[in-house]
mmCIF file of C-alpha atoms in Angstrom:
data_model
loop_
_atom_site.group_PDB
_atom_site.id
_atom_site.type_symbol
_atom_site.label_atom_id
_atom_site.label_comp_id
_atom_site.label_asym_id
_atom_site.label_seq_id
_atom_site.Cartn_x
_atom_site.Cartn_y
_atom_site.Cartn_z
ATOM 1 C CA LEU M 1 112.070 87.428 86.203
ATOM 2 C CA ALA M 2 115.431 85.321 87.805
ATOM 3 C CA LYS M 3 114.029 82.116 89.778
ATOM 4 C CA THR M 4 114.843 81.718 93.713
ATOM 5 C CA THR M 5 115.393 79.055 95.588
ATOM 6 C CA GLN M 6 115.663 79.533 99.125
ATOM 7 C CA PRO M 7 115.051 76.349 102.581
ATOM 8 C CA ILE M 8 111.912 76.116 102.904
ATOM 9 C CA SER M 9 112.024 76.156 106.995
ATOM 10 C CA MET M 10 114.767 77.190 109.503
ATOM 11 C CA ASP M 11 115.316 76.750 113.256
ATOM 12 C CA SER M 12 116.762 79.637 115.567
ATOM 13 C CA TYR M 13 117.248 80.891 119.227
ATOM 14 C CA GLU M 14 116.940 83.567 121.006
ATOM 15 C CA GLY M 15 120.074 86.025 120.545
ATOM 16 C CA GLN M 16 121.658 84.073 117.818
ATOM 17 C CA GLU M 17 122.786 85.182 114.210
ATOM 18 C CA VAL M 18 120.778 83.482 111.112
ATOM 19 C CA ASN M 19 121.755 83.812 107.560
ATOM 20 C CA ILE M 20 118.654 83.079 104.807
ATOM 21 C CA THR M 21 120.908 82.269 101.735
ATOM 22 C CA CYS M 22 119.041 82.507 98.740
ATOM 23 C CA SER M 23 119.884 81.227 95.215
ATOM 24 C CA HIS M 24 119.034 83.301 91.941
ATOM 25 C CA ASN M 25 121.588 81.751 88.578
ATOM 26 C CA ASN M 26 119.509 84.023 86.337
ATOM 27 C CA ILE M 27 119.706 86.528 87.992
ATOM 28 C CA ALA M 28 119.611 89.943 85.709
ATOM 29 C CA THR M 29 121.978 93.084 84.801
ATOM 30 C CA ASN M 30 119.447 95.703 85.974
ATOM 31 C CA ASP M 31 117.636 92.934 88.316
ATOM 32 C CA TYR M 32 117.673 94.389 92.604
ATOM 33 C CA ILE M 33 117.579 91.861 95.500
ATOM 34 C CA THR M 34 115.118 92.269 97.383
ATOM 35 C CA TRP M 35 114.164 90.729 100.672
ATOM 36 C CA TYR M 36 110.407 90.769 102.297
ATOM 37 C CA GLN M 37 109.203 89.887 106.426
ATOM 38 C CA GLN M 38 105.120 89.048 107.101
ATOM 39 C CA PHE M 39 103.928 87.825 110.111
ATOM 40 C CA PRO M 40 100.815 85.496 110.119
ATOM 41 C CA SER M 41 97.315 87.258 109.124
ATOM 42 C CA GLN M 42 99.436 90.425 108.098
ATOM 43 C CA GLY M 43 100.619 91.818 104.964
ATOM 44 C CA PRO M 44 104.270 91.584 103.467
ATOM 45 C CA ARG M 45 106.880 94.241 105.275
ATOM 46 C CA PHE M 46 109.811 95.402 102.942
ATOM 47 C CA ILE M 47 113.260 94.907 104.813
ATOM 48 C CA ILE M 48 116.244 95.476 102.748
ATOM 49 C CA GLN M 49 117.086 95.538 99.205
ATOM 50 C CA GLY M 50 120.357 95.087 97.046
ATOM 51 C CA TYR M 51 122.815 95.404 94.007
ATOM 52 C CA LYS M 52 125.852 94.052 94.919
ATOM 53 C CA THR M 53 128.144 93.762 97.969
ATOM 54 C CA LYS M 54 126.568 94.387 100.995
ATOM 55 C CA VAL M 55 123.772 96.625 102.504
ATOM 56 C CA THR M 56 122.971 97.517 106.137
ATOM 57 C CA ASN M 57 120.016 98.872 107.985
ATOM 58 C CA GLU M 58 118.692 98.699 111.336
ATOM 59 C CA VAL M 59 116.931 95.795 110.596
ATOM 60 C CA ALA M 60 119.200 93.649 108.680
ATOM 61 C CA SER M 61 122.272 92.806 106.456
ATOM 62 C CA LEU M 62 122.208 91.800 102.612
ATOM 63 C CA PHE M 63 125.311 90.298 100.922
ATOM 64 C CA ILE M 64 125.706 89.725 97.911
ATOM 65 C CA PRO M 65 128.901 88.023 96.377
ATOM 66 C CA ALA M 66 130.401 89.770 93.047
ATOM 67 C CA ASP M 67 128.660 87.380 90.957
ATOM 68 C CA ARG M 68 125.150 87.939 92.610
ATOM 69 C CA LYS M 69 124.174 83.976 91.977
ATOM 70 C CA SER M 70 122.494 84.451 95.123
ATOM 71 C CA SER M 71 122.253 86.205 98.612
ATOM 72 C CA THR M 72 122.201 85.655 102.314
ATOM 73 C CA LEU M 73 120.124 87.852 104.231
ATOM 74 C CA SER M 74 121.585 88.179 107.837
ATOM 75 C CA LEU M 75 119.413 88.527 110.931
ATOM 76 C CA PRO M 76 122.055 89.378 114.258
ATOM 77 C CA ARG M 77 120.687 88.547 117.467
ATOM 78 C CA VAL M 78 117.082 87.267 116.876
ATOM 79 C CA SER M 79 114.398 87.442 118.771
ATOM 80 C CA LEU M 80 110.702 85.444 118.950
ATOM 81 C CA SER M 81 109.483 88.490 117.322
ATOM 82 C CA ASP M 82 111.609 87.673 114.441
ATOM 83 C CA THR M 83 109.525 84.770 113.892
ATOM 84 C CA ALA M 84 108.280 85.663 110.308
ATOM 85 C CA VAL M 85 108.261 83.939 106.863
ATOM 86 C CA TYR M 86 111.229 86.130 104.675
ATOM 87 C CA TYR M 87 110.692 86.173 100.808
ATOM 88 C CA CYS M 88 113.600 87.229 98.623
ATOM 89 C CA LEU M 89 112.702 88.668 95.754
ATOM 90 C CA VAL M 90 114.561 89.376 92.528
ATOM 91 C CA GLY M 91 113.200 91.945 89.863
ATOM 92 C CA ASP M 92 113.140 94.812 88.018
ATOM 93 C CA GLU M 93 109.979 96.226 88.619
ATOM 94 C CA VAL M 94 110.209 99.245 85.963
ATOM 95 C CA TYR M 95 109.725 95.901 83.348
ATOM 96 C CA ASN M 96 109.172 93.099 84.777
ATOM 97 C CA THR M 97 105.978 93.171 87.328
ATOM 98 C CA ASP M 98 103.344 91.286 85.988
ATOM 99 C CA LYS M 99 106.047 88.220 86.623
ATOM 100 C CA LEU M 100 107.475 89.439 90.001
ATOM 101 C CA ILE M 101 106.686 86.332 92.520
ATOM 102 C CA PHE M 102 107.269 86.019 96.298
ATOM 103 C CA GLY M 103 106.936 82.356 95.470
ATOM 104 C CA THR M 104 107.220 80.272 99.452
ATOM 105 C CA GLY M 105 109.735 81.959 101.267
ATOM 106 C CA THR M 106 111.593 80.456 104.127
ATOM 107 C CA ARG M 107 109.597 80.126 107.173
ATOM 108 C CA LEU M 108 112.090 81.482 110.393
ATOM 109 C CA GLN M 109 110.761 79.515 113.634
ATOM 110 C CA VAL M 110 112.522 81.702 116.945
ATOM 111 C CA PHE M 111 112.872 79.490 120.012
ATOM 112 C CA PRO M 112 113.615 80.945 123.966
ATOM 113 C CA LYS D 1 100.536 108.367 108.710
ATOM 114 C CA ALA D 2 97.808 105.349 108.216
ATOM 115 C CA GLY D 3 98.491 102.648 106.305
ATOM 116 C CA VAL D 4 96.970 100.437 103.981
ATOM 117 C CA THR D 5 93.815 99.273 104.639
ATOM 118 C CA GLN D 6 91.411 96.939 103.024
ATOM 119 C CA THR D 7 88.527 96.141 104.111
ATOM 120 C CA PRO D 8 86.274 93.872 104.476
ATOM 121 C CA ARG D 9 88.782 91.674 107.020
ATOM 122 C CA TYR D 10 87.321 88.752 106.692
ATOM 123 C CA LEU D 11 84.915 87.606 104.089
ATOM 124 C CA ILE D 12 82.819 84.028 103.327
ATOM 125 C CA LYS D 13 81.153 83.417 99.926
ATOM 126 C CA THR D 14 79.223 80.586 97.417
ATOM 127 C CA ARG D 15 80.273 79.067 94.924
ATOM 128 C CA GLY D 16 79.222 80.901 91.494
ATOM 129 C CA GLN D 17 79.095 84.258 93.674
ATOM 130 C CA GLN D 18 80.981 87.287 93.123
ATOM 131 C CA VAL D 19 82.682 89.408 95.545
ATOM 132 C CA THR D 20 84.441 93.070 95.444
ATOM 133 C CA LEU D 21 87.204 94.069 97.638
ATOM 134 C CA SER D 22 89.228 97.104 98.551
ATOM 135 C CA CYS D 23 91.928 98.599 99.410
ATOM 136 C CA SER D 24 92.239 102.674 100.245
ATOM 137 C CA PRO D 25 96.912 103.180 99.429
ATOM 138 C CA ILE D 26 99.332 105.312 101.534
ATOM 139 C CA SER D 27 97.894 108.952 100.811
ATOM 140 C CA GLY D 28 100.066 110.640 97.953
ATOM 141 C CA HIS D 29 100.561 107.142 96.832
ATOM 142 C CA ARG D 30 99.249 106.669 93.172
ATOM 143 C CA SER D 31 100.076 102.984 92.615
ATOM 144 C CA VAL D 32 98.172 99.797 94.168
ATOM 145 C CA SER D 33 98.968 96.552 93.450
ATOM 146 C CA TRP D 34 96.408 93.019 94.074
ATOM 147 C CA TYR D 35 98.885 89.762 94.915
ATOM 148 C CA GLN D 36 96.607 86.526 95.883
ATOM 149 C CA GLN D 37 97.930 83.898 98.722
ATOM 150 C CA THR D 38 97.063 80.661 99.626
ATOM 151 C CA PRO D 39 99.382 78.398 100.958
ATOM 152 C CA GLY D 40 99.963 75.979 97.510
ATOM 153 C CA GLN D 41 101.264 78.965 95.225
ATOM 154 C CA GLY D 42 102.457 81.374 97.717
ATOM 155 C CA LEU D 43 102.047 85.353 96.915
ATOM 156 C CA GLN D 44 101.277 85.319 93.437
ATOM 157 C CA PHE D 45 100.688 88.881 91.740
ATOM 158 C CA LEU D 46 97.543 90.129 89.769
ATOM 159 C CA PHE D 47 97.428 93.575 88.528
ATOM 160 C CA GLU D 48 98.652 97.115 89.505
ATOM 161 C CA TYR D 49 97.499 100.101 88.705
ATOM 162 C CA PHE D 50 99.011 103.447 88.075
ATOM 163 C CA SER D 51 96.316 107.024 88.314
ATOM 164 C CA GLU D 52 93.328 105.105 87.220
ATOM 165 C CA THR D 53 95.045 102.878 84.750
ATOM 166 C CA GLN D 54 95.706 99.876 84.419
ATOM 167 C CA ARG D 55 99.380 98.980 84.342
ATOM 168 C CA ASN D 56 100.537 94.988 84.509
ATOM 169 C CA LYS D 57 98.924 92.241 85.064
ATOM 170 C CA GLY D 58 99.798 88.553 86.199
ATOM 171 C CA ASN D 59 98.430 85.104 84.716
ATOM 172 C CA PHE D 60 94.728 84.795 86.291
ATOM 173 C CA PRO D 61 91.529 84.576 84.589
ATOM 174 C CA GLY D 62 89.408 86.476 83.613
ATOM 175 C CA ARG D 63 87.434 86.334 86.630
ATOM 176 C CA PHE D 64 89.676 88.560 88.343
ATOM 177 C CA SER D 65 88.962 92.518 87.646
ATOM 178 C CA GLY D 66 89.803 95.751 88.680
ATOM 179 C CA ARG D 67 89.986 99.284 89.240
ATOM 180 C CA GLN D 68 91.242 102.483 90.695
ATOM 181 C CA PHE D 69 89.031 105.455 91.522
ATOM 182 C CA SER D 70 90.835 109.295 90.859
ATOM 183 C CA ASN D 71 91.383 109.216 94.653
ATOM 184 C CA SER D 72 93.832 106.181 94.360
ATOM 185 C CA ARG D 73 91.551 104.134 96.495
ATOM 186 C CA SER D 74 90.735 100.568 94.265
ATOM 187 C CA GLU D 75 88.725 97.568 94.194
ATOM 188 C CA MET D 76 89.107 94.242 93.142
ATOM 189 C CA ASN D 77 86.635 91.679 91.375
ATOM 190 C CA VAL D 78 86.058 88.002 90.717
ATOM 191 C CA SER D 79 83.132 86.448 89.966
ATOM 192 C CA THR D 80 81.771 83.325 89.636
ATOM 193 C CA LEU D 81 83.611 82.137 92.512
ATOM 194 C CA GLU D 82 85.895 79.114 92.514
ATOM 195 C CA LEU D 83 87.042 76.577 96.515
ATOM 196 C CA GLY D 84 90.037 77.985 94.833
ATOM 197 C CA ASP D 85 89.816 81.637 94.493
ATOM 198 C CA SER D 86 90.027 81.245 98.877
ATOM 199 C CA ALA D 87 93.163 83.044 99.981
ATOM 200 C CA LEU D 88 94.599 85.712 101.089
ATOM 201 C CA TYR D 89 93.826 88.755 99.066
ATOM 202 C CA LEU D 90 97.038 91.617 99.881
ATOM 203 C CA CYS D 91 97.329 95.842 97.649
ATOM 204 C CA ALA D 92 100.531 97.966 98.041
ATOM 205 C CA SER D 93 100.723 100.546 97.098
ATOM 206 C CA SER D 94 103.607 102.714 96.337
ATOM 207 C CA PRO D 95 103.921 106.362 94.751
ATOM 208 C CA ARG D 96 105.452 105.412 92.128
ATOM 209 C CA GLY D 97 104.801 102.073 91.490
ATOM 210 C CA GLY D 98 105.526 98.493 92.040
ATOM 211 C CA VAL D 99 106.803 97.046 95.676
ATOM 212 C CA LEU D 100 110.354 96.485 94.912
ATOM 213 C CA ASN D 101 111.144 99.440 96.745
ATOM 214 C CA THR D 102 110.821 101.453 100.232
ATOM 215 C CA GLU D 103 108.276 103.374 99.902
ATOM 216 C CA ALA D 104 105.743 100.492 98.936
ATOM 217 C CA PHE D 105 103.277 99.782 102.246
ATOM 218 C CA PHE D 106 100.948 96.472 102.391
ATOM 219 C CA GLY D 107 97.601 96.090 103.960
ATOM 220 C CA GLN D 108 96.623 93.745 105.835
ATOM 221 C CA GLY D 109 94.949 91.860 103.220
ATOM 222 C CA THR D 110 91.417 90.438 103.101
ATOM 223 C CA ARG D 111 90.575 86.711 104.286
ATOM 224 C CA LEU D 112 87.709 85.245 101.881
ATOM 225 C CA THR D 113 86.777 81.965 101.942
ATOM 226 C CA VAL D 114 84.912 80.082 98.875
ATOM 227 C CA VAL D 115 82.427 77.334 100.448
#
């Protein structure tokens, strides 16, 4: 399963755009890139998933370059409620569920 | 529709004891996955059950076991508890399996403290 590397923490202010980049140099052909959000004392929540290029939903955008060795989660105009830990996962659960690793994620702190 | 329900929410046990945690998935979901979350290791996959069968297993000792019932509810058991088993235990349910999909939802977890 592809190993991912993302910053341990990031700070931002309300109203700013936040971009969190994840490196996954060993991504496999079948792998998708999935981002999860976790608030304290809650389970993770699925945010967005993509395979290549750009994906956008009502919460975030996900940018994936052509080589797919990295991806960037973009949160537009963050608010205090976006303070959370964000996890980047790369994998294909059809074959690799037992190797799925969330890691320690990126702790985003949004200030007023 | 009701979400994933984990019980109990908090638990304190003594070293050497055993513990059973419960997870009730979203109605209609046949897969339940279990994860252990600790500050140092992050979220780690324990095992997944689908239609009462263990489909995948992570790299945890045999003290960690689970099962799934015909109504898809799942239980996780940890025997001979160690201090290092103190963690937030999370379960996730999905219709067809895994968590890398838009239909997977996590519960709020059970916080286990071993003293």
